CSV table of C-alpha atoms in Angstrom, one decimal:
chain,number,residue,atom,x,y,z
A,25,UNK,CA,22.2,-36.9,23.7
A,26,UNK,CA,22.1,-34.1,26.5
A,27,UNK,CA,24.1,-32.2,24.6
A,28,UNK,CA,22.0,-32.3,21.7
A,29,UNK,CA,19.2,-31.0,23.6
A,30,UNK,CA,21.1,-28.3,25.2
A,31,UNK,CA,21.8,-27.1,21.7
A,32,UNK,CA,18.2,-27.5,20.5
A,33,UNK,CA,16.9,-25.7,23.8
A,34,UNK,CA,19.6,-22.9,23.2
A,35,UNK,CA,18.3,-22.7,19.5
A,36,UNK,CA,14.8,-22.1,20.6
A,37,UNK,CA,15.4,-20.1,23.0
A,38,UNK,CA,17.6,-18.2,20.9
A,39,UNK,CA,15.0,-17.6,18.0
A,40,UNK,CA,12.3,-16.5,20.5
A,41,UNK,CA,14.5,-14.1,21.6
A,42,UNK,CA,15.8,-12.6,17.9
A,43,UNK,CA,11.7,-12.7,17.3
A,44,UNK,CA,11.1,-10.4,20.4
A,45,UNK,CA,13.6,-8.0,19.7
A,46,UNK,CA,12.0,-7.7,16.1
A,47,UNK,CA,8.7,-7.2,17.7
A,48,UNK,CA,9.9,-4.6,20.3
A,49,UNK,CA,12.1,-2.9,17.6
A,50,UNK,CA,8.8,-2.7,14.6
A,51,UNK,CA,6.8,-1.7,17.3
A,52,UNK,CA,9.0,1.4,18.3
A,53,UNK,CA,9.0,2.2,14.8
A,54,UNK,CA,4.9,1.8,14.8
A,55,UNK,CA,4.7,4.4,17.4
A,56,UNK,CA,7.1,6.5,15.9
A,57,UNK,CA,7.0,6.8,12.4
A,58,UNK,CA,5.0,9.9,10.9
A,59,UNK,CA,5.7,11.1,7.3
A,60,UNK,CA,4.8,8.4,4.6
A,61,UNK,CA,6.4,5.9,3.1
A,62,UNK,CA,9.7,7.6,1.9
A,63,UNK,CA,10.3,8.9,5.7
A,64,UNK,CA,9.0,5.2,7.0
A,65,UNK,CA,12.5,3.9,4.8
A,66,UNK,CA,14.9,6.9,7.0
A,67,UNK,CA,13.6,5.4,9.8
A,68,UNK,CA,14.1,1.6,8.8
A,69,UNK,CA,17.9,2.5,7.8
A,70,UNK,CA,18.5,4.5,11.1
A,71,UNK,CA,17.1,2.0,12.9
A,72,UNK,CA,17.8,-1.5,11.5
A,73,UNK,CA,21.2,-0.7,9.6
A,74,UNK,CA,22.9,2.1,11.3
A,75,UNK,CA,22.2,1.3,14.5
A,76,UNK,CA,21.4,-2.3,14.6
A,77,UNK,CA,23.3,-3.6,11.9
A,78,UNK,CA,20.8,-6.3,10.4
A,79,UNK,CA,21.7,-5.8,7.4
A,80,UNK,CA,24.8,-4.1,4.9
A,81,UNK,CA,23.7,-0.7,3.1
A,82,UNK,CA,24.0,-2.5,-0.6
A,83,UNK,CA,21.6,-5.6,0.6
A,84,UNK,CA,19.1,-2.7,2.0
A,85,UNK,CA,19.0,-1.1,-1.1
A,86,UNK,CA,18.1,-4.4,-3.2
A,87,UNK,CA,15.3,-4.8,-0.6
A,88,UNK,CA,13.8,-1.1,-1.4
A,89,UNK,CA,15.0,-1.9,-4.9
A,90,UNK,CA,12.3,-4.7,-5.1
A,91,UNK,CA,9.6,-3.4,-2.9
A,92,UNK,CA,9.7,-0.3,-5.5
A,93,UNK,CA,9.2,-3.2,-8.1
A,94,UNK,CA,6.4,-4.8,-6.2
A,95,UNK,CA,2.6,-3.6,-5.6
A,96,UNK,CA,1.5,-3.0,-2.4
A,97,UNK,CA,2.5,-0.3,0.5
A,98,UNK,CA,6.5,-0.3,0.0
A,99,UNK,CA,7.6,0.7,3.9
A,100,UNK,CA,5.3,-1.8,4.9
A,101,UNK,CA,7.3,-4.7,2.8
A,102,UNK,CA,10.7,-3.5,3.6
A,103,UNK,CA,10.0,-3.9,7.1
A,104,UNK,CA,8.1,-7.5,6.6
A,105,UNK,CA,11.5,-7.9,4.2
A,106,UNK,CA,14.0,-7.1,7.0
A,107,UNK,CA,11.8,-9.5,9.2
A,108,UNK,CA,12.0,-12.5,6.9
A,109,UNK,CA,15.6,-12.1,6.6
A,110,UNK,CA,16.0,-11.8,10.4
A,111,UNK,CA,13.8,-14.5,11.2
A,112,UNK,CA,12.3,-16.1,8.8
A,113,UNK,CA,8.8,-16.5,8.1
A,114,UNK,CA,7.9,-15.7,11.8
A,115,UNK,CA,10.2,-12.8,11.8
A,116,UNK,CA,8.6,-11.1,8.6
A,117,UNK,CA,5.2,-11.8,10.3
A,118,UNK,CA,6.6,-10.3,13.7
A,119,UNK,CA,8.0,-7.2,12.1
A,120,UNK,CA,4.5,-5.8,10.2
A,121,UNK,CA,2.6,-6.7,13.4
A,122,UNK,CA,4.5,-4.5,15.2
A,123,UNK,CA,4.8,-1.6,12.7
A,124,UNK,CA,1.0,-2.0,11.6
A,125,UNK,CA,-0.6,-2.6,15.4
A,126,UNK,CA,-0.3,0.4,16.6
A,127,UNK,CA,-1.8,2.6,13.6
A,128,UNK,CA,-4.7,-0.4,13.9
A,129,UNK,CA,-5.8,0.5,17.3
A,130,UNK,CA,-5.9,4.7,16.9
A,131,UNK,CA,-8.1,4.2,13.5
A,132,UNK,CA,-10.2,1.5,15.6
A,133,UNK,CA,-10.6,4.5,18.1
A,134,UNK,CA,-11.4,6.8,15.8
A,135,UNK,CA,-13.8,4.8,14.1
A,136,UNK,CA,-16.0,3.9,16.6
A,137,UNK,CA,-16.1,7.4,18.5
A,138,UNK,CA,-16.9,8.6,15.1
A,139,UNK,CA,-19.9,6.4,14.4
A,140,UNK,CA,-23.5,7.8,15.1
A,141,UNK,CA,-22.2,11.3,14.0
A,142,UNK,CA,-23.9,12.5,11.0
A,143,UNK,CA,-21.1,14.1,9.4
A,144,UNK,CA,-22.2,14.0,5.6
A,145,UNK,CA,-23.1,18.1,5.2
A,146,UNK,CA,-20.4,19.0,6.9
A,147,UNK,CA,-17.9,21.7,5.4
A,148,UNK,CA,-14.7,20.3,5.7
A,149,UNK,CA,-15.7,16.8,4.3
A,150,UNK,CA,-16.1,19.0,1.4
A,151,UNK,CA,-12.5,20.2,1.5
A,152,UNK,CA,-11.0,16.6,2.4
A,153,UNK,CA,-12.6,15.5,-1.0
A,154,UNK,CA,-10.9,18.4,-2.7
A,155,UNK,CA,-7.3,17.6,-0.6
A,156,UNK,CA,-8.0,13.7,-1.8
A,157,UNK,CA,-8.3,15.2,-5.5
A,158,UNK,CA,-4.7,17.1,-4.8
A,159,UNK,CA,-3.2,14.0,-3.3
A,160,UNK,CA,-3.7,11.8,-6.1
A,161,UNK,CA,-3.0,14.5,-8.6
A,162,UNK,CA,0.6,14.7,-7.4
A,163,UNK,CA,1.0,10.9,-6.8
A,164,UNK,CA,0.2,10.4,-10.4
A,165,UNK,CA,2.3,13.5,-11.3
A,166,UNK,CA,5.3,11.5,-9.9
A,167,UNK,CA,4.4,8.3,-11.0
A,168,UNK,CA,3.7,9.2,-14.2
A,169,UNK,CA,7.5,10.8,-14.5
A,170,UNK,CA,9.2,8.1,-12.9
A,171,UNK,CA,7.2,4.7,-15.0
A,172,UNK,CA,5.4,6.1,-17.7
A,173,UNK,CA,7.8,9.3,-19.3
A,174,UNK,CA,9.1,7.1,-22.9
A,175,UNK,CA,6.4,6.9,-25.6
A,176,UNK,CA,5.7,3.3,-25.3
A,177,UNK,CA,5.2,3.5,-21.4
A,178,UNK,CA,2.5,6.5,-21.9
A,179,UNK,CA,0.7,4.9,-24.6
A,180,UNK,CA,0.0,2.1,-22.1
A,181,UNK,CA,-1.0,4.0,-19.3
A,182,UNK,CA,-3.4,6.1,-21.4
A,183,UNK,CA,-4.7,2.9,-22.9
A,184,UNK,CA,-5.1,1.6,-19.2
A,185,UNK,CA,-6.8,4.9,-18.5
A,186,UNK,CA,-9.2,4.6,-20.8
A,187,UNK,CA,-10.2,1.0,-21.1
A,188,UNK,CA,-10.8,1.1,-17.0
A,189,UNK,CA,-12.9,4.5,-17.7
A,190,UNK,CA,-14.9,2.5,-20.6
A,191,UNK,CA,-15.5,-0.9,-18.7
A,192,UNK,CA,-16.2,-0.8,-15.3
A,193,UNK,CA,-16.4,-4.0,-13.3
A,194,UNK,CA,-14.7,-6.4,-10.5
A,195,UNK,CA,-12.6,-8.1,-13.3
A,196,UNK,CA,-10.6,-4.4,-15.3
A,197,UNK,CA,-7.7,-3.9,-13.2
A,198,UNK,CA,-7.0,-7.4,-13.2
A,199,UNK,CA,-7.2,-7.6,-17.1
A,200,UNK,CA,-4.7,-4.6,-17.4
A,201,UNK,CA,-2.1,-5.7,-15.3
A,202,UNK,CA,-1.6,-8.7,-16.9
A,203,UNK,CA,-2.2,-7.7,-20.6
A,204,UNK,CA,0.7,-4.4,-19.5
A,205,UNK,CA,2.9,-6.9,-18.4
A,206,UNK,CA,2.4,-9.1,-21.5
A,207,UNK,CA,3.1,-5.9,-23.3
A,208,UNK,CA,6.1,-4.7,-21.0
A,209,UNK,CA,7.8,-8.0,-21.6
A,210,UNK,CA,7.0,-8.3,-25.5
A,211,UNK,CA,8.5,-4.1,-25.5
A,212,UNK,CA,11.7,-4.3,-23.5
A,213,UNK,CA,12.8,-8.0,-23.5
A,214,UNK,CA,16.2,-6.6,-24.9
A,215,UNK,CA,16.4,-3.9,-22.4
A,216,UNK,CA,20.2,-4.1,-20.4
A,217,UNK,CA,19.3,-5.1,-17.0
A,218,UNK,CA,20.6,-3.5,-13.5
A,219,UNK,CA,23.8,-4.1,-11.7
A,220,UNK,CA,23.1,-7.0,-9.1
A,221,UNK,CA,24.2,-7.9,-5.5
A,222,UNK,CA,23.4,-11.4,-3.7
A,223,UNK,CA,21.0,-11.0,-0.8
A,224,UNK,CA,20.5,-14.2,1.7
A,225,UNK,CA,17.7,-15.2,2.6
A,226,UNK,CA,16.1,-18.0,4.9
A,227,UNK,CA,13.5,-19.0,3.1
A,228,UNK,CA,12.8,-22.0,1.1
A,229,UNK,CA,12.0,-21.7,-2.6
A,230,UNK,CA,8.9,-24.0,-2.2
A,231,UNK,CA,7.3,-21.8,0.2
A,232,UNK,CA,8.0,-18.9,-2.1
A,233,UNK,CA,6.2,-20.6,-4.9
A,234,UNK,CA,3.5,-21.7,-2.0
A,235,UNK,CA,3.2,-17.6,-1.6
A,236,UNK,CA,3.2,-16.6,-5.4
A,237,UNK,CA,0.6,-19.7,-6.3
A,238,UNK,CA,-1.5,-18.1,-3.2
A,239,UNK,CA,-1.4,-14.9,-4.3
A,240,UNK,CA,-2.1,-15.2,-8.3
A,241,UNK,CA,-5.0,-17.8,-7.3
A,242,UNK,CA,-6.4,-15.2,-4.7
A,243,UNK,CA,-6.4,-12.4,-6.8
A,244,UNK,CA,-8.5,-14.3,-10.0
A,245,UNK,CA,-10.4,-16.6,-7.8
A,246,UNK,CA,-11.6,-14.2,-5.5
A,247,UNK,CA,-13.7,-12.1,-8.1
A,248,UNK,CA,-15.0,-14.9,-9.7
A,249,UNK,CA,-16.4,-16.5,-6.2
A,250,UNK,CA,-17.9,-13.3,-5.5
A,251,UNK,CA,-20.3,-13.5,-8.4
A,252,UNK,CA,-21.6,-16.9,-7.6
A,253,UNK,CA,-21.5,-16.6,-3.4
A,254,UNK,CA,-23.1,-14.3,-1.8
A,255,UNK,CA,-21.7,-13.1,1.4
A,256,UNK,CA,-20.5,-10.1,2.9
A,257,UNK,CA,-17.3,-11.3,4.6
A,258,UNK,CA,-16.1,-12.8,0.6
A,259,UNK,CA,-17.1,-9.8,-1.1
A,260,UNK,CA,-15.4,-7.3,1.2
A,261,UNK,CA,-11.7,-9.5,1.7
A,262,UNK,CA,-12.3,-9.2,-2.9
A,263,UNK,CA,-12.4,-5.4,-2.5
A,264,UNK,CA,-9.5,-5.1,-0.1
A,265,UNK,CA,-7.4,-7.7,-1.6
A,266,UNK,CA,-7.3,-6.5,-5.1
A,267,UNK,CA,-6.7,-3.0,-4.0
A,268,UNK,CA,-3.5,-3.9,-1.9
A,269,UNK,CA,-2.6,-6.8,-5.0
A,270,UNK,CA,-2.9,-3.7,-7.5
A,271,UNK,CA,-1.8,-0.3,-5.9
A,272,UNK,CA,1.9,1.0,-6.5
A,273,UNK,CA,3.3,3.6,-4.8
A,274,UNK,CA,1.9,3.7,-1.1
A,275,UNK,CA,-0.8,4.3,0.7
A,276,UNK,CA,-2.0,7.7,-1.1
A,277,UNK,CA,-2.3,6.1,-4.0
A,278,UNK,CA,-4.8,3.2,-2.8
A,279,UNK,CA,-7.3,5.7,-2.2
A,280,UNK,CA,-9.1,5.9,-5.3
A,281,UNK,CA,-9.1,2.3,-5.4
A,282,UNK,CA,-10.8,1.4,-2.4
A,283,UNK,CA,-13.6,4.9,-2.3
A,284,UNK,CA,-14.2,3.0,-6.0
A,285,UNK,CA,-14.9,-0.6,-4.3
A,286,UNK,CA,-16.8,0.5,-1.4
A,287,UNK,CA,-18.6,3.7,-1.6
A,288,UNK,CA,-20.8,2.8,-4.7
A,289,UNK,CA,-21.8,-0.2,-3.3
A,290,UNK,CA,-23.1,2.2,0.0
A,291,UNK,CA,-20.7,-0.2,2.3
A,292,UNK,CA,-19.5,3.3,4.0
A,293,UNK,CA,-20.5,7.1,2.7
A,294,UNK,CA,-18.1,9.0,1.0
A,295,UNK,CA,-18.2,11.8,4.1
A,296,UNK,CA,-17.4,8.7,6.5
A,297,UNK,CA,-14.4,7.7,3.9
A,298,UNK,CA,-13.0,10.9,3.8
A,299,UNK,CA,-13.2,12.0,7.5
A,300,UNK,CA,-10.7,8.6,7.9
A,301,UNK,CA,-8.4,9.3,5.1
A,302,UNK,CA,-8.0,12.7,7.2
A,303,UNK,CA,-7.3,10.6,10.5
A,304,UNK,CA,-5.1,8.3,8.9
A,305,UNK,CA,-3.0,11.0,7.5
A,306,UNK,CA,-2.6,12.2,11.9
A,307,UNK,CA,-1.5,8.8,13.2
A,308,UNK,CA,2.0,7.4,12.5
A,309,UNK,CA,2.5,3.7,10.9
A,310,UNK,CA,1.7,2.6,7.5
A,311,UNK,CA,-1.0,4.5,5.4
A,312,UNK,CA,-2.6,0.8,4.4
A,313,UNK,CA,-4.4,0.6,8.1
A,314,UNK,CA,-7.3,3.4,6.6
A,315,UNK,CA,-8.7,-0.3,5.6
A,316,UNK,CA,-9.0,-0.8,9.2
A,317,UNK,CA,-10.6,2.4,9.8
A,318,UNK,CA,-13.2,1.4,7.5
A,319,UNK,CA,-13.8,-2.3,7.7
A,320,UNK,CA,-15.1,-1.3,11.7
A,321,UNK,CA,-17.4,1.3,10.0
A,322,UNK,CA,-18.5,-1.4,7.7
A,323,UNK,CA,-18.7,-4.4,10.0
A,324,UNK,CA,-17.5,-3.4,13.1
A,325,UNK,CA,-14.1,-5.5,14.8
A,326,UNK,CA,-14.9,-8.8,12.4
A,327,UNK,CA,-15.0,-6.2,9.6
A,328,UNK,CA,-11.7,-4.1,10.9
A,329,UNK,CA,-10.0,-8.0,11.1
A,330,UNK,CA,-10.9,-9.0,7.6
A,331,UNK,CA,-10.1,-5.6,5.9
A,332,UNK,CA,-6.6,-5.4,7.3
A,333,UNK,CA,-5.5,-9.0,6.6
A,334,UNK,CA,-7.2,-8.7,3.4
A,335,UNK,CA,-5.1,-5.6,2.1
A,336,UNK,CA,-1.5,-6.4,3.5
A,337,UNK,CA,-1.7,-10.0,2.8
A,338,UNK,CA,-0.7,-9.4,-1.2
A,339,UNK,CA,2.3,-7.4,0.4
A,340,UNK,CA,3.0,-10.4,2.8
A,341,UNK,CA,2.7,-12.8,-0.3
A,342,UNK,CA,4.7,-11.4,-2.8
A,343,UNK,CA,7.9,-10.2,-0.4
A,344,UNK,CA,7.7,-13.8,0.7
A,345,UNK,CA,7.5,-14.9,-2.8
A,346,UNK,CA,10.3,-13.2,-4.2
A,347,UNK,CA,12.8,-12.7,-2.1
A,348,UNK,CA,14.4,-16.2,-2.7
A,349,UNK,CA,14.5,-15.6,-6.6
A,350,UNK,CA,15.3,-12.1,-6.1
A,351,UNK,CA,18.9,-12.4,-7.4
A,352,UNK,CA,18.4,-14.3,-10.5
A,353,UNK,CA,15.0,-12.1,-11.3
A,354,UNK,CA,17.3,-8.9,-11.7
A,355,UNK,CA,19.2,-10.3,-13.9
A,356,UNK,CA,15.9,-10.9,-16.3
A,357,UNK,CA,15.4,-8.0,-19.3
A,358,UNK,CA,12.0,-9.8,-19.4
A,359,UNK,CA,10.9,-9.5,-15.9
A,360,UNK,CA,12.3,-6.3,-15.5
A,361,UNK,CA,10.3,-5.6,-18.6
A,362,UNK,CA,6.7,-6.9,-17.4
A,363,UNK,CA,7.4,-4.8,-14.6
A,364,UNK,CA,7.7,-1.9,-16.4
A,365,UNK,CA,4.4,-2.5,-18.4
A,366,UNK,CA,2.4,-2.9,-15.0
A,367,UNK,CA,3.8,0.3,-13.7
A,368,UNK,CA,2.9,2.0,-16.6
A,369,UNK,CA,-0.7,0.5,-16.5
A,370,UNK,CA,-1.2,1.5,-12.4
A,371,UNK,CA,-0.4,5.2,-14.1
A,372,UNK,CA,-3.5,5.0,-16.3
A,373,UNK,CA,-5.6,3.3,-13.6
A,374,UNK,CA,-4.9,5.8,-11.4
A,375,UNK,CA,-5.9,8.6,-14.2
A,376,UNK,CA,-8.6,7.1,-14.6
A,377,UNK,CA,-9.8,7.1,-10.3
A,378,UNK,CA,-9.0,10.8,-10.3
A,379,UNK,CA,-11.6,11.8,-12.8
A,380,UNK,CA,-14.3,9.2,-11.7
A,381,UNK,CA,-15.1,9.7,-8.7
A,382,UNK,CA,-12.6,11.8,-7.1
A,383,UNK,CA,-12.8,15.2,-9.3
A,384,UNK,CA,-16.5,14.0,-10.2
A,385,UNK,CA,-17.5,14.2,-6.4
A,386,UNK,CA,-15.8,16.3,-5.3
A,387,UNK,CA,-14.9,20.1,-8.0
A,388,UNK,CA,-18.0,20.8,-8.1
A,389,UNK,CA,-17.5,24.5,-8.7
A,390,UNK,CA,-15.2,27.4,-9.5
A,391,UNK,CA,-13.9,27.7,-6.0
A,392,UNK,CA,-13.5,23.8,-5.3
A,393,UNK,CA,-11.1,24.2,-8.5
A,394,UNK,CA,-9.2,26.8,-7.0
A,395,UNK,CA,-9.0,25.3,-3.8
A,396,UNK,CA,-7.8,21.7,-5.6
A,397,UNK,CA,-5.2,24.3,-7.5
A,398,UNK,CA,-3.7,25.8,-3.5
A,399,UNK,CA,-3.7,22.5,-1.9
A,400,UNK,CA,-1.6,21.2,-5.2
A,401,UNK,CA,1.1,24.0,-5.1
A,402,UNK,CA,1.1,23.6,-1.4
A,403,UNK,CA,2.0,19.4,-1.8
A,404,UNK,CA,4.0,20.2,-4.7
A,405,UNK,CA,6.2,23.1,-4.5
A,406,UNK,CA,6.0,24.6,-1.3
A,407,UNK,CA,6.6,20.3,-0.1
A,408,UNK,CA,4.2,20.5,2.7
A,409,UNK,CA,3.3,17.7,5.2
A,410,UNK,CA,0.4,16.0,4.3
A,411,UNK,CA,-1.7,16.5,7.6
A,412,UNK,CA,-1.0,20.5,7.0
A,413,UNK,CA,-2.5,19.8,3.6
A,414,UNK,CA,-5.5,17.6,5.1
A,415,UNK,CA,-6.1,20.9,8.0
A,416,UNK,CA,-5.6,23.5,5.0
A,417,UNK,CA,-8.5,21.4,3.1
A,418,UNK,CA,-10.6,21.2,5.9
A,419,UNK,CA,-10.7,24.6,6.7
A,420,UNK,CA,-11.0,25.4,3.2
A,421,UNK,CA,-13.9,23.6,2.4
A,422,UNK,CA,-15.7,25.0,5.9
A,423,UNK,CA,-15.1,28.6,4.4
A,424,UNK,CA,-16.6,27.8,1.0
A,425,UNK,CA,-19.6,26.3,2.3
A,426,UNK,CA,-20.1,28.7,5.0
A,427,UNK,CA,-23.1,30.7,4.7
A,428,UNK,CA,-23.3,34.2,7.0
A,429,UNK,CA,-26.2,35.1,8.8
């Protein structure tokens, strides 16, 4: 019987330990990790399988290989991923606290130093709307060469485009994910599906299904509530949640999304929006806490609480929710298929966000056009950081709307 506790007590003690070292290890990585998402995965491998070991390089891969699959910020899931398979439910949870925390606290910072500052005329909020206009011009560029470059995948996302241009409510992007995936499924059912490898993983299939049910119900039930109650805290965990539930492709790509939820509705001015997107682009971390940047300029700490929970829990969800039926999901032409449709579709949503209202807002003239133009060629072909793109678009827009004495 003593020994039996000994064992249990050794156990515990052991698992709190394994959780700490993921804490201390994500948070290193949180402090640490500047460059995007595709950078945030070099430092995951250097860190967590070169170093550490936590995993083997083909079982890494099928992690990336189904974050890619999945919408919502892809570093952020691997790390969550690597945390699950570490520790478990705990240990997922443990991991994105300590990449996401410390990215949290500097936009906090920012955002309340920045409030009472009327920063709406200013020049270089001009020329961050211009840089958020390059930004999403090149995301789509490589999007739209990656998941829509075969005839069937362009008609989608043009169809996408279009129908989320046309109709313009709470309920569009949920209607075209699902009806592209419908259509993805229906189009390359017979498609031969990729090579596999088995990755373990210590979590139960029920609480997988637990996290997909929560997540499907979340994203239909939410928009549906918000029509019939009326409350601030519902409405803005909607706006967040169905922009992490529907973004592929990182953090750059979720900013159309949300300046389309919140600034209409005057939650937060577009000048506000932008002079975040510019900090969030300075501090290291996952490009997904600019929602807590602007839930405190909406609603303060409560706000900044229910934005960031709102927009990583999809991430949290589905990682959770697939990673037990990862194996045998690879091997399905129809799965692989749906996917395929909804990546397709994000394409044409995104088309869609960088007409109206990011080029709409924001060229406004000959000289915002060529400005858009530099700041494209810089991202593009010269491959420049973003933050020297953000700094090259503020002092841009300062010149063009400087008027000499």
């Amino acid at each position: 019987m003593n020994n039996e506790k000994v064992v249990i007590e050794h156990e515990a003690v052991s698992r709190w330990r394994t959780l700490l070292e993921v804490l201390t290890v994500s948070t290193k990585l949180g402090l640490t990790s500047f460059g995007g998402p595709i950078a945030h995965l070099g430092y995951f491998h250097d860190e967590y399988i070169r170093r550490r070991k936590w995993m083997d390089e083909r079982s890494y891969a099928d992690l990336v290989a189904l974050c890619q699959f999945l919408p919502g910020p892809a570093s952020s899931q691997v790390g969550i991923g690597i945390g699950l398979i570490r520790a478990g439910v705990l240990g997922g949870l443990t991991a994105w606290l300590g990449f996401t925390l410390p990215s949290v606290l500097m936009l906090l910072l920012f955002a309340f130093l920045l409030q009472g500052f009327d920063i709406g005329s200013a020049g270089w909020i001009h020329g961050l709307k211009i840089v958020a206009v390059a930004i999403v011009a090149q995301a789509i560029l490589g999007m739209g060469q990656k998941l829509a470059s075969d005839r069937n995948r362009a008609t989608i996302a043009i169809g996408a485009a279009s129908v989320a241009l046309l109709w313009q409510n709470v309920f569009t992007q949920v209607l075209i994910i699902i009806i592209a995936g419908i259509i993805g499924m229906m189009l390359y059912r017979k498609t031969a599906v990729l090579e596999t490898t088995t990755l373990s993983v210590p979590i139960s299939r029920r609480v997988a299904v637990l996290c997909l049910a929560l997540f499907l119900g979340l994203l239909i039930l939410l928009p549906v509530l918000r029509q019939f109650v009326i409350a601030d805290g519902l409405s803005l965990f909607d706006s967040f949640y169905r922009s992490g539930a529907l973004v592929f492709g990182g953090g750059h790509v979720v900013l159309p999304l949300l300046e389309k939820e919140l600034v209409p509705t005057g939650w937060i001015s577009q000048a506000d929006y932008l002079a975040g997107y510019g900090a969030a682009q300075a501090v290291p971390g996952p490009l997904f806490t600019f929602a807590s940047y602007l839930g405190a300029m909406i609603n303060g700490i409560s706000g900044a609480l229910i934005a960031t929970i709102a927009i990583f829990l999809p991430a949290f969800l589905l990682i959770t929710g697939c990673l037990p039926f990862w194996n045998a999901l690879r091997k399905s032409s129809g799965i692989q298929g749906a996917f395929a449709g909804i990546n397709a579709a994000v394409v044409g949503i995104l088309l869609a966000a960088l007409y109206n209202p990011l080029w709409t807002t924001a060229v406004l003239a000959p000289v915002d056009v060529a400005l858009a133009l530099i700041l494209f060629l810089m991202l593009v072909f010269w491959k420049l950081p973003p933050w020297i793109i953000v700094t090259a678009g503020a002092v841009g827009g300062t010149l063009i709307t400087f008027q000499p004495l």
